[in-house]
Short mmCIF file of C-alpha atoms and ligand atoms in Angstrom, two decimals:
data_model
loop_
_atom_site.label_atom_id
_atom_site.label_comp_id
_atom_site.label_asym_id
_atom_site.label_seq_id
_atom_site.Cartn_x
_atom_site.Cartn_y
_atom_site.Cartn_z
CA MET A 1 -71.38 -56.64 27.55
CA SER A 2 -69.05 -56.17 24.77
CA GLY A 3 -66.89 -58.96 23.30
CA PRO A 4 -63.22 -58.75 22.50
CA ASN A 5 -62.37 -56.08 20.01
CA THR A 6 -61.78 -58.39 17.09
CA ASN A 7 -61.90 -55.50 14.76
CA TYR A 8 -58.80 -53.96 16.26
CA ASP A 9 -56.44 -52.94 13.51
CA PRO A 10 -52.76 -53.07 14.63
CA VAL A 11 -51.95 -50.53 11.96
CA GLN A 12 -53.73 -48.08 14.18
CA VAL A 13 -51.04 -48.38 16.88
CA THR A 14 -48.53 -46.24 15.06
CA PRO A 15 -45.28 -47.22 16.82
CA LEU A 16 -45.93 -50.83 16.03
CA ASN A 17 -46.70 -50.63 12.38
CA ALA A 18 -44.18 -52.21 10.09
CA ASP A 19 -43.14 -49.03 8.32
CA GLU A 20 -42.67 -47.22 11.55
CA VAL A 21 -40.54 -49.99 13.06
CA GLU A 22 -38.52 -50.11 9.90
CA ARG A 23 -37.99 -46.39 10.10
CA MET A 24 -36.82 -46.70 13.72
CA VAL A 25 -34.40 -49.42 12.74
CA ALA A 26 -33.08 -47.38 9.80
CA GLU A 27 -32.61 -44.38 12.03
CA ALA A 28 -30.84 -46.49 14.66
CA LEU A 29 -28.57 -48.11 12.08
CA ALA A 30 -27.69 -44.72 10.57
CA ALA A 31 -26.80 -43.32 14.00
CA ILE A 32 -24.74 -46.40 14.84
CA GLN A 33 -22.87 -46.18 11.58
CA ALA A 34 -22.32 -42.45 12.04
CA ALA A 35 -20.76 -42.93 15.50
CA GLY A 36 -17.09 -42.08 15.00
CA ASP A 37 -15.84 -43.33 18.34
CA THR A 38 -16.96 -45.44 21.27
CA ALA A 39 -18.24 -42.39 23.15
CA ALA A 40 -20.53 -41.47 20.24
CA LEU A 41 -21.60 -45.10 20.00
CA LYS A 42 -22.54 -45.09 23.67
CA ALA A 43 -24.80 -42.12 23.04
CA ALA A 44 -26.33 -43.84 19.99
CA ARG A 45 -26.97 -46.96 22.07
CA LEU A 46 -28.77 -44.90 24.70
CA ASP A 47 -30.89 -43.18 22.04
CA HIS A 48 -31.74 -46.25 20.01
CA ALA A 49 -31.46 -49.25 22.31
CA GLY A 50 -31.88 -47.70 25.74
CA GLU A 51 -34.94 -47.93 27.96
CA ARG A 52 -36.37 -44.76 26.53
CA SER A 53 -35.53 -45.48 22.92
CA PRO A 54 -38.38 -45.51 20.36
CA LEU A 55 -38.08 -49.29 19.98
CA ALA A 56 -38.17 -49.87 23.74
CA LEU A 57 -41.21 -47.63 23.98
CA ALA A 58 -42.82 -49.46 21.06
CA ASN A 59 -42.18 -52.73 22.87
CA ARG A 60 -44.18 -51.50 25.81
CA GLU A 61 -47.14 -50.83 23.53
CA ILE A 62 -47.39 -54.51 22.63
CA GLY A 63 -49.24 -55.28 25.85
CA ALA A 64 -51.96 -52.88 24.78
CA LEU A 65 -52.66 -54.85 21.61
CA PRO A 66 -55.35 -57.45 21.33
CA PRO A 67 -53.83 -60.92 21.95
CA GLN A 68 -53.97 -62.02 18.30
CA ALA A 69 -51.95 -58.98 17.20
CA ARG A 70 -49.34 -59.28 19.93
CA LYS A 71 -47.38 -62.13 18.45
CA GLU A 72 -46.69 -60.48 15.14
CA ALA A 73 -45.91 -57.09 16.66
CA GLY A 74 -43.74 -58.78 19.31
CA GLN A 75 -41.78 -60.60 16.64
CA ARG A 76 -41.36 -57.48 14.58
CA VAL A 77 -40.14 -55.34 17.47
CA GLY A 78 -38.02 -58.16 18.87
CA GLN A 79 -36.30 -58.65 15.54
CA ALA A 80 -35.84 -54.93 15.14
CA ARG A 81 -34.22 -54.63 18.57
CA GLY A 82 -32.06 -57.64 17.89
CA GLN A 83 -30.90 -56.09 14.62
CA VAL A 84 -30.08 -52.82 16.34
CA ASN A 85 -28.18 -54.55 19.17
CA LYS A 86 -26.23 -56.63 16.68
CA ALA A 87 -25.29 -53.53 14.71
CA ILE A 88 -24.17 -51.83 17.92
CA ALA A 89 -22.01 -54.81 18.88
CA ALA A 90 -20.47 -54.96 15.40
CA ARG A 91 -19.77 -51.22 15.34
CA GLU A 92 -18.26 -51.45 18.80
CA VAL A 93 -15.80 -54.08 17.65
CA GLU A 94 -14.86 -51.90 14.67
CA LEU A 95 -14.44 -48.71 16.69
CA LYS A 96 -12.45 -50.42 19.44
CA ALA A 97 -10.07 -51.77 16.84
CA VAL A 98 -9.64 -48.31 15.31
CA GLU A 99 -9.10 -46.74 18.72
CA LEU A 100 -6.57 -49.35 19.71
CA GLU A 101 -4.80 -48.74 16.44
CA GLN A 102 -4.72 -44.99 17.12
CA ARG A 103 -3.48 -45.47 20.67
CA LEU A 104 -0.71 -47.74 19.59
CA ALA A 105 0.30 -45.27 16.89
CA SER A 106 0.34 -42.36 19.32
CA GLU A 107 2.29 -44.31 21.91
CA THR A 108 4.78 -45.71 19.46
CA VAL A 109 8.35 -45.49 20.69
CA ASP A 110 10.98 -45.33 17.98
CA MET A 111 13.66 -47.55 19.38
CA THR A 112 16.10 -46.38 16.74
CA VAL A 113 16.10 -42.72 17.81
CA PRO A 114 19.35 -42.01 19.65
CA VAL A 115 18.59 -40.77 23.16
CA ASP A 116 20.84 -39.31 25.80
CA VAL A 117 19.30 -41.14 28.73
CA HIS A 118 22.60 -41.11 30.54
CA PRO A 119 24.52 -38.23 28.95
CA VAL A 120 28.18 -38.98 28.74
CA GLY A 121 30.26 -36.21 30.21
CA ALA A 122 32.98 -34.43 28.31
CA LEU A 123 36.56 -34.51 29.45
CA HIS A 124 37.46 -31.36 31.32
CA PRO A 125 39.35 -29.01 28.96
CA VAL A 126 42.33 -29.08 31.31
CA THR A 127 42.41 -32.89 31.25
CA ALA A 128 41.97 -32.92 27.48
CA LEU A 129 44.79 -30.43 26.99
CA MET A 130 47.11 -32.29 29.36
CA ASP A 131 46.45 -35.43 27.31
CA MET A 132 47.32 -33.57 24.12
CA MET A 133 50.50 -32.17 25.63
CA VAL A 134 51.60 -35.55 26.90
CA ASP A 135 50.92 -37.04 23.45
CA VAL A 136 53.34 -34.58 21.86
CA PHE A 137 56.14 -35.87 24.07
CA VAL A 138 55.15 -39.53 24.08
CA SER A 139 55.30 -39.45 20.28
CA MET A 140 58.95 -38.37 20.62
CA GLY A 141 59.69 -41.30 22.92
CA TRP A 142 59.38 -39.46 26.22
CA GLU A 143 57.68 -41.13 29.18
CA LEU A 144 54.86 -40.05 31.44
CA ALA A 145 55.93 -39.66 35.08
CA GLU A 146 53.86 -39.06 38.18
CA GLY A 147 54.60 -37.77 41.63
CA PRO A 148 52.65 -37.23 44.86
CA GLU A 149 50.57 -34.12 45.45
CA LEU A 150 51.26 -34.39 49.16
CA GLU A 151 54.96 -33.62 49.27
CA THR A 152 57.74 -33.19 51.75
CA GLU A 153 59.60 -29.96 52.19
CA TRP A 154 62.74 -31.67 50.97
CA PHE A 155 61.35 -32.69 47.56
CA ASN A 156 59.40 -29.49 47.04
CA PHE A 157 62.16 -27.07 48.10
CA ASP A 158 65.53 -28.41 49.33
CA ALA A 159 66.22 -30.84 46.51
CA LEU A 160 65.29 -28.11 44.03
CA ASN A 161 67.95 -25.85 45.50
CA LEU A 162 65.58 -23.69 47.48
CA HIS A 163 67.27 -23.73 50.88
CA PRO A 164 65.37 -22.68 54.02
CA ASP A 165 66.86 -19.20 53.89
CA HIS A 166 66.45 -18.90 50.13
CA PRO A 167 64.32 -15.90 49.22
CA ALA A 168 62.48 -17.84 46.50
CA ARG A 169 61.15 -20.14 49.21
CA ALA A 170 59.27 -17.27 50.74
CA LEU A 171 57.78 -16.48 47.36
CA ALA A 172 55.74 -19.64 47.34
CA ASP A 173 52.43 -19.30 49.08
CA THR A 174 52.63 -22.78 50.41
CA LEU A 175 49.73 -24.79 51.84
CA TRP A 176 51.30 -26.65 54.76
CA ILE A 177 49.82 -29.71 56.42
CA ASP A 178 49.35 -29.50 60.18
CA PRO A 179 51.58 -29.75 62.18
CA VAL A 180 53.85 -27.55 60.08
CA GLU A 181 56.95 -28.86 61.89
CA ASP A 182 56.47 -32.19 60.09
CA GLY A 183 57.46 -30.50 56.84
CA LYS A 184 54.54 -31.85 54.81
CA LEU A 185 52.88 -29.67 52.21
CA LEU A 186 50.82 -29.68 49.06
CA ARG A 187 53.29 -29.40 46.19
CA THR A 188 53.60 -25.86 44.89
CA SER A 189 54.73 -26.96 41.43
CA THR A 190 55.27 -30.15 39.43
CA SER A 191 59.06 -29.66 39.68
CA PRO A 192 59.52 -32.12 42.60
CA VAL A 193 58.54 -34.87 40.13
CA GLN A 194 61.96 -34.22 38.54
CA VAL A 195 63.64 -35.26 41.78
CA HIS A 196 61.42 -38.32 42.34
CA THR A 197 62.10 -39.49 38.80
CA MET A 198 65.88 -39.03 39.00
CA LEU A 199 66.03 -40.84 42.36
CA GLU A 200 63.89 -43.70 41.08
CA ARG A 201 65.65 -44.16 37.73
CA ARG A 202 69.16 -43.60 39.06
CA GLU A 203 70.74 -43.74 35.62
CA PRO A 204 69.96 -41.39 32.74
CA PRO A 205 68.91 -41.10 29.97
CA ILE A 206 65.74 -39.60 31.41
CA TYR A 207 63.07 -38.04 29.21
CA ILE A 208 59.82 -37.47 31.12
CA VAL A 209 56.76 -35.24 31.17
CA SER A 210 54.56 -34.95 34.20
CA PRO A 211 51.23 -33.14 34.20
CA GLY A 212 49.27 -32.65 37.39
CA LYS A 213 47.69 -30.57 40.11
CA VAL A 214 49.61 -28.02 42.13
CA TYR A 215 48.52 -25.99 45.14
CA ARG A 216 49.09 -22.47 46.35
CA ALA A 217 47.38 -20.34 48.96
CA ASP A 218 46.10 -18.00 46.27
CA GLU A 219 42.89 -16.01 46.18
CA TYR A 220 40.03 -17.56 44.25
CA ASP A 221 39.32 -15.10 41.43
CA ALA A 222 39.17 -14.79 37.65
CA THR A 223 42.93 -15.30 37.26
CA HIS A 224 43.86 -17.36 40.33
CA LEU A 225 42.86 -20.73 41.66
CA PRO A 226 44.33 -22.32 44.78
CA VAL A 227 44.49 -25.60 42.81
CA PHE A 228 45.73 -25.46 39.25
CA HIS A 229 47.73 -27.55 36.80
CA GLN A 230 51.21 -27.60 35.41
CA ILE A 231 53.11 -29.80 33.04
CA GLU A 232 56.72 -30.47 33.84
CA GLY A 233 59.35 -31.72 31.45
CA LEU A 234 62.78 -33.10 32.28
CA CYS A 235 65.53 -34.45 30.10
CA VAL A 236 68.83 -35.69 31.50
CA ASP A 237 71.38 -37.25 29.19
CA LYS A 238 74.98 -36.86 28.03
CA GLY A 239 75.79 -33.63 26.23
CA ILE A 240 72.42 -31.90 26.72
CA THR A 241 72.53 -28.13 26.16
CA MET A 242 70.25 -25.13 26.06
CA ALA A 243 69.98 -25.68 22.30
CA HIS A 244 68.16 -28.97 22.90
CA LEU A 245 65.79 -27.16 25.21
CA ARG A 246 65.15 -24.53 22.58
CA GLY A 247 64.45 -27.10 19.87
CA THR A 248 62.18 -29.14 22.12
CA LEU A 249 60.09 -26.13 23.14
CA ASP A 250 59.81 -24.99 19.52
CA HIS A 251 58.55 -28.41 18.54
CA PHE A 252 56.14 -28.46 21.49
CA ALA A 253 54.81 -25.01 20.54
CA ARG A 254 54.32 -25.96 16.90
CA ALA A 255 52.62 -29.24 17.79
CA MET A 256 50.17 -27.36 19.99
CA PHE A 257 49.66 -24.10 18.12
CA GLY A 258 50.73 -24.53 14.52
CA ASP A 259 53.27 -22.33 12.81
CA VAL A 260 54.69 -20.34 15.76
CA ARG A 261 58.10 -19.54 17.22
CA THR A 262 59.18 -19.33 20.82
CA ARG A 263 61.52 -16.89 22.49
CA MET A 264 63.41 -17.04 25.75
CA ARG A 265 63.94 -14.22 28.21
CA PRO A 266 66.56 -14.54 30.95
CA HIS A 267 65.03 -15.27 34.32
CA TYR A 268 65.90 -16.83 37.63
CA PHE A 269 64.87 -20.22 38.99
CA PRO A 270 66.94 -21.89 41.73
CA PHE A 271 66.70 -25.31 40.06
CA THR A 272 67.98 -24.26 36.63
CA GLU A 273 71.06 -22.38 35.55
CA PRO A 274 70.83 -20.61 33.22
CA SER A 275 67.07 -20.07 33.48
CA ALA A 276 64.61 -18.45 31.14
CA GLU A 277 60.99 -17.64 30.73
CA VAL A 278 59.59 -18.96 27.50
CA ASP A 279 57.15 -16.93 25.41
CA LEU A 280 55.02 -18.15 22.57
CA GLU A 281 54.60 -16.15 19.41
CA CYS A 282 50.90 -15.23 19.24
CA PHE A 283 49.30 -18.00 17.20
CA VAL A 284 46.36 -15.75 16.30
CA CYS A 285 47.94 -12.51 15.05
CA HIS A 286 51.59 -13.62 14.68
CA GLY A 287 52.62 -10.21 15.97
CA GLU A 288 50.59 -8.22 13.47
CA SER A 289 48.60 -6.53 16.23
CA VAL A 290 51.70 -4.94 17.78
CA GLY A 291 51.50 -1.16 17.35
CA ASN A 292 48.51 -1.65 15.08
CA PRO A 293 45.37 -0.32 16.77
CA ASP A 294 43.28 -1.25 13.71
CA ARG A 295 43.96 -4.88 14.30
CA PRO A 296 43.84 -5.52 18.05
CA CYS A 297 44.41 -9.09 19.27
CA ARG A 298 42.60 -10.42 22.32
CA THR A 299 44.77 -13.50 22.62
CA CYS A 300 48.12 -11.74 23.15
CA LYS A 301 46.60 -8.39 24.17
CA SER A 302 48.37 -6.96 21.13
CA GLU A 303 51.77 -7.81 22.57
CA GLY A 304 52.66 -10.37 19.91
CA TRP A 305 53.98 -12.82 22.51
CA ILE A 306 52.30 -14.86 25.22
CA GLU A 307 54.10 -15.86 28.44
CA TRP A 308 54.03 -19.61 28.51
CA GLY A 309 56.30 -21.02 31.21
CA GLY A 310 59.70 -21.36 32.81
CA CYS A 311 62.68 -23.40 31.73
CA GLY A 312 66.42 -23.79 31.94
CA VAL A 313 69.41 -26.06 32.14
CA VAL A 314 69.12 -28.25 35.23
CA ASN A 315 71.23 -26.84 38.04
CA PRO A 316 74.11 -29.25 38.83
CA ARG A 317 73.11 -29.00 42.49
CA VAL A 318 69.74 -30.53 41.65
CA LEU A 319 71.38 -33.37 39.73
CA ARG A 320 73.69 -34.01 42.67
CA ALA A 321 70.80 -33.96 45.18
CA ALA A 322 69.14 -36.62 43.05
CA GLY A 323 72.27 -38.77 42.88
CA ILE A 324 73.29 -37.96 39.31
CA ASP A 325 76.86 -36.96 38.47
CA PRO A 326 76.78 -33.50 36.83
CA GLU A 327 80.26 -34.14 35.41
CA VAL A 328 78.81 -36.89 33.24
CA TYR A 329 75.26 -35.76 32.62
CA SER A 330 73.42 -32.54 31.97
CA GLY A 331 69.80 -31.79 31.38
CA PHE A 332 67.07 -29.28 30.78
CA ALA A 333 63.70 -28.75 32.38
CA PHE A 334 60.60 -26.73 31.75
CA GLY A 335 57.23 -26.11 33.38
CA MET A 336 54.03 -24.59 32.02
CA GLY A 337 50.66 -23.69 33.48
CA VAL A 338 48.01 -25.84 31.83
CA ASP A 339 44.96 -23.81 32.92
CA ARG A 340 46.65 -20.66 31.58
CA THR A 341 47.27 -22.44 28.31
CA VAL A 342 43.58 -23.42 28.06
CA MET A 343 42.70 -19.77 28.75
CA PHE A 344 44.65 -18.24 25.93
CA ARG A 345 44.19 -21.18 23.59
CA ASN A 346 40.40 -21.18 23.94
CA SER A 347 39.72 -17.56 24.89
CA ALA A 348 38.40 -18.58 28.31
CA THR A 349 38.35 -15.45 30.41
CA ASP A 350 37.49 -16.58 33.93
CA LEU A 351 39.36 -19.35 35.75
CA ARG A 352 36.40 -19.87 38.05
CA ASP A 353 34.53 -21.44 35.11
CA PHE A 354 37.16 -24.17 35.21
CA VAL A 355 36.07 -25.46 38.59
CA GLU A 356 32.37 -24.72 38.87
CA GLY A 357 31.35 -27.95 37.20
CA ASP A 358 29.04 -26.67 34.47
CA ILE A 359 29.22 -29.29 31.73
CA ARG A 360 28.48 -26.62 29.08
CA PHE A 361 31.90 -25.15 29.80
CA SER A 362 33.64 -28.46 29.19
CA ARG A 363 31.55 -29.14 26.09
CA SER A 364 32.17 -25.72 24.58
CA LEU A 365 35.96 -25.94 24.73
CA LEU A 366 37.95 -28.41 22.71
CA GLY A 367 34.77 -29.38 20.89
CA GLY A 368 33.65 -31.46 23.86
CA ALA A 369 36.56 -33.80 23.35
CA ARG A 370 35.96 -37.13 25.05
N1 DAH B 401 58.34 -24.59 38.81
C1 DAH B 401 58.17 -23.34 38.09
C2 DAH B 401 56.93 -22.63 38.58
O1 DAH B 401 56.15 -23.21 39.26
C3 DAH B 401 58.07 -23.58 36.63
C4 DAH B 401 59.38 -24.07 36.07
C5 DAH B 401 60.36 -23.16 35.73
C6 DAH B 401 59.60 -25.41 35.93
C7 DAH B 401 61.58 -23.58 35.21
C8 DAH B 401 60.82 -25.85 35.42
C9 DAH B 401 61.79 -24.91 35.08
O2 DAH B 401 61.11 -27.14 35.25
O3 DAH B 401 62.97 -25.36 34.56
O4 DAH B 401 56.73 -21.49 38.26
#
């Protein structure tokens, strides 16, 4: 019968010898230190502190040692494992801090960067231009006047000297409101505002401008819209003549287009007498393109002049219909198409762009004026 193997030399059990354990620890510590992120650290933990790690395997060998050797080997391996676990925990704290730091940096929101979360729209070029036009007159002491878009036949036609049998009345492609017998319609021009204003004010002097929507049963195409805009002007005072009209339109033209002249061509409107069409000297070529094929002008189509609107001395019949004595007062009136003006002023070629609601159109004209 053999006694206990007192001669057993623990050095013989390789994984448990001090140098070997030290080497395992050094290897584990190096791997832990080398782990650059928590994923790498997880792998290092599995390799060096997991169930199949060299130290865990060494731990299992302890049972095979003679009892007197177990204590020392147990202490050595236990300490080694403790050291490795501590290093893992410390590295984990470090790496988590670094990773948190990186995440915060990558998710940083610069609160000072201007953002268009709710983009502010631009004023429609027609609205912006109407505002500019009104400003020209308001700065001369004129007032802004408004009138209804749903009109009566009397304001839209009769009071403006277009009697039922008047040929000009047939010219207007009027949008009537059902039933037609009621004589209600969508105004075909801003001219009825003249009559509303004169009836409301009763006594001149009257100096008003009135921009707004007008309606005609026109085709919807590049040069026609069934809804478009005009600006109306009316002045009624003592001693007003065509010369005042001329001076006012010249000032208006210069305020809008710079150094340009206007010219008048005789025309017919039932509500003015005499009447004229007013043309604007081309503000781009100033007439230089006329008869000069080398220098064509898109704005005036090389005509030198641009048709701008209608005007004239207020017909005494209109004054009378509005309760103003034409023996005492006289006046002038004018009306321009605003959409047309935007077209030639900003080289817009298709009126349909005006109503299709693409904000890029509004932004591109008038510098996105707000
Ligand atoms: N009402 C005219 C139109 O729609 C424009 C116009 C012409 C207005 C002469 C006026 C004027 O006040 O005097 O074509």
